[in-house]
Amino acid sequence: MQLTNVPHLSSAARAVFEADGIEELYPPQVAAVEAGITEGKNLVASVPTASGKTLIATLAMISAIERGGMALYIVPLRALASEKRAEFAAFEEAGIEVGVSTGNYESTDEWLASRDLIVATSEKVDSLIRNGASWIGDITCVVADEVHLVDDAHRGPTLEVTLAKLMRISPAIQLVALSATVGNAPEIAEWLDAALVDSDWRPIELRRGVHYGNALHFDDGSTKELPVDATEDQTAAIVRDTLADGGSTLVFVNSRRNAEAAATRLAGVVGPDLDEATRDELADIADGLRSASDTETSSDLAAAVANGVAFHHAGLVNENRTAIEDAFRSRAIKVVCATPTLAAGVNTPSRRVIVRDWRRYDGSVGGMKPLSTLEVHQMCGRAGRPGLDPYGEAVLLAGSHDELDELFDRYVHADPEPVRSKLAVEPALRTHVLSTIADGFATTDDELLEFLDGTLYAAQAADQSQLAAVARRVTEYLIANDFLSRDGERLRATGLGHAVSQLYIDPMSAAEIIDGLRTAESDPTAFGLYHLVARTPDLYELYLRSGDYERYVDICYEREDELLGSMPSEFEDHAFEDWLAAVKTAHLLEQWADEVDEGQITDRFGIGPGDIRGKVETTEWLLEAAERLTMELELPGAPAIARARKRVSDGVREELLDLVAVENVGRKRARRLYDAGITSRTKLREADPAAVLRALEGRRRTTESILENVGHPDPSVDDVRTATPSTADDGEDQASLGDFS
Ligand code: ADP
């Protein structure tokens, strides 16, 4: 089918597609159009990676907008929101306004009401509904990307409930769900009352196979010689072979450490073969990576990238992750070693994919567990760049003949597993039952069950008794904690319950925080507050490693007075270990707020810079919620909480809080100014520019911009001479000072 034959598509929108090189639709896209995607019909598209799912969604959204409606695109990860936004921005040519709703959970983003197409995560959409965003009711078309993630225990329930809420708010809403090829696509289609496009079609041939001995064995029975030298391993041999053929390789491994180690090793394979021009380009990219964060992780990354290889995992700061993805797409980087969780959503096609590790450590089984077929298929789907590669190849690695057979059975010849709802467990239902009642979707137990009937869980479960039982337990928990009240049949959210729902925190987190604040005798300390929020289910605690136990038991008793709430006894194994893990997490947060170097913290705690950032952001959010809760309950402590929040947010001691409020002044610069006697914004505004320049180590451009930002009457340092050689053009930016950029 030609694009011109797609019904209900304006010529302006068509022009945008054509500018992107699209003329003829791919077969699954044709099926979607025939199912009425441009006429407002619901659709589930279960199609392999990189087979044009986004276009299906775009056709639906654009035609809905052209009918006068508004579209919402739900992404599974925050990191994907801006990527999708950039993709849809092309339609601004056709008069379509695109907006992204990210960030603060406690807002309604009213400015989005004027947008035609909005990109957001399911958590954000859920919070917008809870906070009563006026424009939610105007949405006429909603797309759920990667809908197979309803199977994810952490994030799946929110997606499920959010879709159920949207269907309730606007029963005529058009639903388009995009999914990887899964085992039970018809069931998902039935849940959403949607037509189904279930297809294995791919725009570029994908060959799946296993490397064993000195050959690749493919799914079609063919083999290809690929010898492994005595001095190298299978991965190195395959990377070398791909490179000789002008292709790139994506290597999936099972942990961050393995990603880093593999990248470092492969740098020795790829580096020697690079030409001058590529080396120069890579050296520039490596510089950028180093300056985005001054940690060992970043310098290891930069060293590997200078040799054409990168690692990619959640421990990297966002700037560096994006830089790597870009450089891999532009073909400067030849090999990326990635952990499975992250690379799943990112658009980084590659000639070859190697699934090096097919087992991963799983805490719940206390050992290694095989990856699911669906996950391995998703990884394999990254192989083959349309228009660039003649074909894609995805290979697993076997060390024995038995393993060769096992891998063929498990992954090459196997179908992906069915997707199952993870809704009927207490942690998931706590927050969703509260919001369902607070938002008025249900006012009695029966209505609650009726609402839950619109979820995938209800569509899948043979009998609803488990869901009903969990819902009842959760309701009682919420009543006991004063988030809900019962009056005869009628369930109502209390003022506190409304606040908790809108703050978007787990009610159990709220209960823990309230309990801790109630027991606080005087002003809580920052450490005590960090420990309190680290105990909540909304903040993942650091893991206690061997040797940590004694260390944190000591800290725990030394600082017992600062800790809020009642400490579990050492005989309560689990509870006490959790308490200690929270001590460790609080210790990290305190070090950050005490101005310890980012690099020292990552070394000391064995984590990546991205982890510090993640913990810091979550802590900020939870402390903001704690502040609101103290007001709601008229408890003391709000100013202390605000100070602890600002300190962790900027990574500074209390005396620097005033200075870091100036734009371009991060933790290190603030400290330098402070140590030079410029201890406040007022002093900075009145300071001798020469003194500021000295404090900032002769960096002229930085000095001028900071003086301008603080409103200094004469910010120029042109005439100032410095004893040390000064740099007119600053190479140093905030991030290289150990701050988050
Ligand atoms: P998915 O979302 O299924 O992983 P995408 O929608 O990102 O895959 O599509 C992969 C690539 O294929 C994109 O670069 C897109 O522009 C291109 N593409 C999609 N549909 C067509 C088409 N009909 N003709 C040509 N290119 C297409």
mmCIF file of N, CA and C and ligand atoms in Angstrom, residues 20-26 29 47-56 73 84 87 145-146 178 203 347 382 386, ligand 1:
data_model
loop_
_atom_site.group_PDB
_atom_site.id
_atom_site.type_symbol
_atom_site.label_atom_id
_atom_site.label_comp_id
_atom_site.label_asym_id
_atom_site.label_seq_id
_atom_site.Cartn_x
_atom_site.Cartn_y
_atom_site.Cartn_z
ATOM 1 N N ASP A 20 10.645 11.675 5.321
ATOM 2 C CA ASP A 20 11.398 10.696 6.103
ATOM 3 C C ASP A 20 11.708 9.452 5.260
ATOM 4 N N GLY A 21 11.392 9.530 3.977
ATOM 5 C CA GLY A 21 11.730 8.417 3.083
ATOM 6 C C GLY A 21 10.689 7.310 3.058
ATOM 7 N N ILE A 22 9.505 7.598 3.558
ATOM 8 C CA ILE A 22 8.475 6.553 3.580
ATOM 9 C C ILE A 22 7.512 6.753 2.418
ATOM 10 N N GLU A 23 7.391 5.736 1.578
ATOM 11 C CA GLU A 23 6.465 5.812 0.442
ATOM 12 C C GLU A 23 5.470 4.672 0.521
ATOM 13 N N GLU A 24 6.045 3.508 0.707
ATOM 14 C CA GLU A 24 5.216 2.315 0.731
ATOM 15 C C GLU A 24 5.175 1.764 2.152
ATOM 16 N N LEU A 25 4.007 1.295 2.561
ATOM 17 C CA LEU A 25 3.907 0.779 3.931
ATOM 18 C C LEU A 25 4.437 -0.649 4.023
ATOM 19 N N TYR A 26 4.999 -0.974 5.170
ATOM 20 C CA TYR A 26 5.407 -2.344 5.449
ATOM 21 C C TYR A 26 4.142 -3.178 5.664
ATOM 22 N N GLN A 29 2.063 -2.634 8.722
ATOM 23 C CA GLN A 29 1.456 -1.298 8.695
ATOM 24 C C GLN A 29 0.205 -1.309 7.816
ATOM 25 N N VAL A 47 4.574 -6.994 16.876
ATOM 26 C CA VAL A 47 5.438 -7.017 15.695
ATOM 27 C C VAL A 47 6.890 -6.993 16.183
ATOM 28 N N PRO A 48 7.819 -7.624 15.458
ATOM 29 C CA PRO A 48 9.214 -7.605 15.915
ATOM 30 C C PRO A 48 9.810 -6.195 16.004
ATOM 31 N N THR A 49 10.870 -6.088 16.795
ATOM 32 C CA THR A 49 11.616 -4.838 16.938
ATOM 33 C C THR A 49 12.012 -4.296 15.566
ATOM 34 N N ALA A 50 11.955 -2.994 15.417
ATOM 35 C CA ALA A 50 12.437 -2.314 14.205
ATOM 36 C C ALA A 50 11.634 -2.640 12.948
ATOM 37 N N SER A 51 10.377 -3.039 13.131
ATOM 38 C CA SER A 51 9.563 -3.346 11.962
ATOM 39 C C SER A 51 8.491 -2.299 11.710
ATOM 40 N N GLY A 52 8.701 -1.117 12.251
ATOM 41 C CA GLY A 52 7.820 -0.004 11.911
ATOM 42 C C GLY A 52 6.607 0.171 12.802
ATOM 43 N N LYS A 53 6.722 -0.197 14.069
ATOM 44 C CA LYS A 53 5.598 -0.007 14.991
ATOM 45 C C LYS A 53 5.310 1.468 15.214
ATOM 46 N N THR A 54 6.390 2.259 15.298
ATOM 47 C CA THR A 54 6.180 3.674 15.582
ATOM 48 C C THR A 54 5.313 4.324 14.510
ATOM 49 N N LEU A 55 5.522 3.906 13.261
ATOM 50 C CA LEU A 55 4.729 4.497 12.183
ATOM 51 C C LEU A 55 3.242 4.172 12.348
ATOM 52 N N ILE A 56 2.961 2.966 12.792
ATOM 53 C CA ILE A 56 1.559 2.583 13.030
ATOM 54 C C ILE A 56 0.952 3.538 14.058
ATOM 55 N N TYR A 73 1.145 9.639 23.926
ATOM 56 C CA TYR A 73 2.040 8.514 23.646
ATOM 57 C C TYR A 73 2.728 8.123 24.942
ATOM 58 N N LYS A 84 11.482 10.096 21.651
ATOM 59 C CA LYS A 84 10.217 10.053 20.914
ATOM 60 C C LYS A 84 9.765 11.463 20.538
ATOM 61 N N GLU A 87 11.423 12.511 17.568
ATOM 62 C CA GLU A 87 10.885 11.838 16.390
ATOM 63 C C GLU A 87 9.600 12.507 15.909
ATOM 64 N N ASP A 145 3.372 2.208 24.306
ATOM 65 C CA ASP A 145 4.540 1.597 23.678
ATOM 66 C C ASP A 145 5.058 0.473 24.576
ATOM 67 N N GLU A 146 5.570 -0.588 23.964
ATOM 68 C CA GLU A 146 6.147 -1.722 24.715
ATOM 69 C C GLU A 146 5.156 -2.247 25.765
ATOM 70 N N LEU A 178 1.453 -1.109 21.334
ATOM 71 C CA LEU A 178 2.555 -1.670 20.563
ATOM 72 C C LEU A 178 3.274 -2.688 21.425
ATOM 73 N N PRO A 203 11.766 -5.927 8.210
ATOM 74 C CA PRO A 203 12.199 -5.245 6.980
ATOM 75 C C PRO A 203 13.543 -5.762 6.479
ATOM 76 N N ASN A 347 17.029 2.704 20.338
ATOM 77 C CA ASN A 347 17.145 2.395 18.931
ATOM 78 C C ASN A 347 18.605 2.379 18.493
ATOM 79 N N ARG A 382 17.656 -6.381 17.570
ATOM 80 C CA ARG A 382 18.501 -5.206 17.284
ATOM 81 C C ARG A 382 19.445 -5.445 16.114
ATOM 82 N N PRO A 386 18.332 -1.408 8.732
ATOM 83 C CA PRO A 386 17.668 -1.293 7.436
ATOM 84 C C PRO A 386 18.367 -0.231 6.587
HETATM 85 P P1 ADP B 1 9.896 -0.276 16.003
HETATM 86 O O1 ADP B 1 9.175 0.818 16.703
HETATM 87 O O2 ADP B 1 8.981 -1.344 15.486
HETATM 88 O O3 ADP B 1 11.057 -0.845 16.757
HETATM 89 P P2 ADP B 1 10.504 1.785 14.170
HETATM 90 O O4 ADP B 1 9.117 2.225 14.062
HETATM 91 O O5 ADP B 1 11.427 2.594 14.975
HETATM 92 O O6 ADP B 1 10.536 0.306 14.675
HETATM 93 O O7 ADP B 1 11.054 1.617 12.694
HETATM 94 C C1 ADP B 1 12.385 1.319 12.419
HETATM 95 C C2 ADP B 1 12.867 2.124 11.245
HETATM 96 O O8 ADP B 1 12.137 1.801 10.053
HETATM 97 C C3 ADP B 1 12.719 3.618 11.425
HETATM 98 O O9 ADP B 1 13.934 4.222 11.054
HETATM 99 C C4 ADP B 1 11.608 4.030 10.463
HETATM 100 O O10 ADP B 1 11.787 5.314 9.918
HETATM 101 C C5 ADP B 1 11.717 2.978 9.370
HETATM 102 N N1 ADP B 1 10.420 2.717 8.705
HETATM 103 C C6 ADP B 1 9.255 2.427 9.314
HETATM 104 N N2 ADP B 1 8.282 2.203 8.409
HETATM 105 C C7 ADP B 1 8.830 2.375 7.199
HETATM 106 C C8 ADP B 1 8.332 2.284 5.846
HETATM 107 N N3 ADP B 1 7.068 1.953 5.595
HETATM 108 N N4 ADP B 1 9.200 2.530 4.835
HETATM 109 C C9 ADP B 1 10.488 2.830 5.094
HETATM 110 N N5 ADP B 1 11.015 2.935 6.329
HETATM 111 C C10 ADP B 1 10.208 2.704 7.375
#
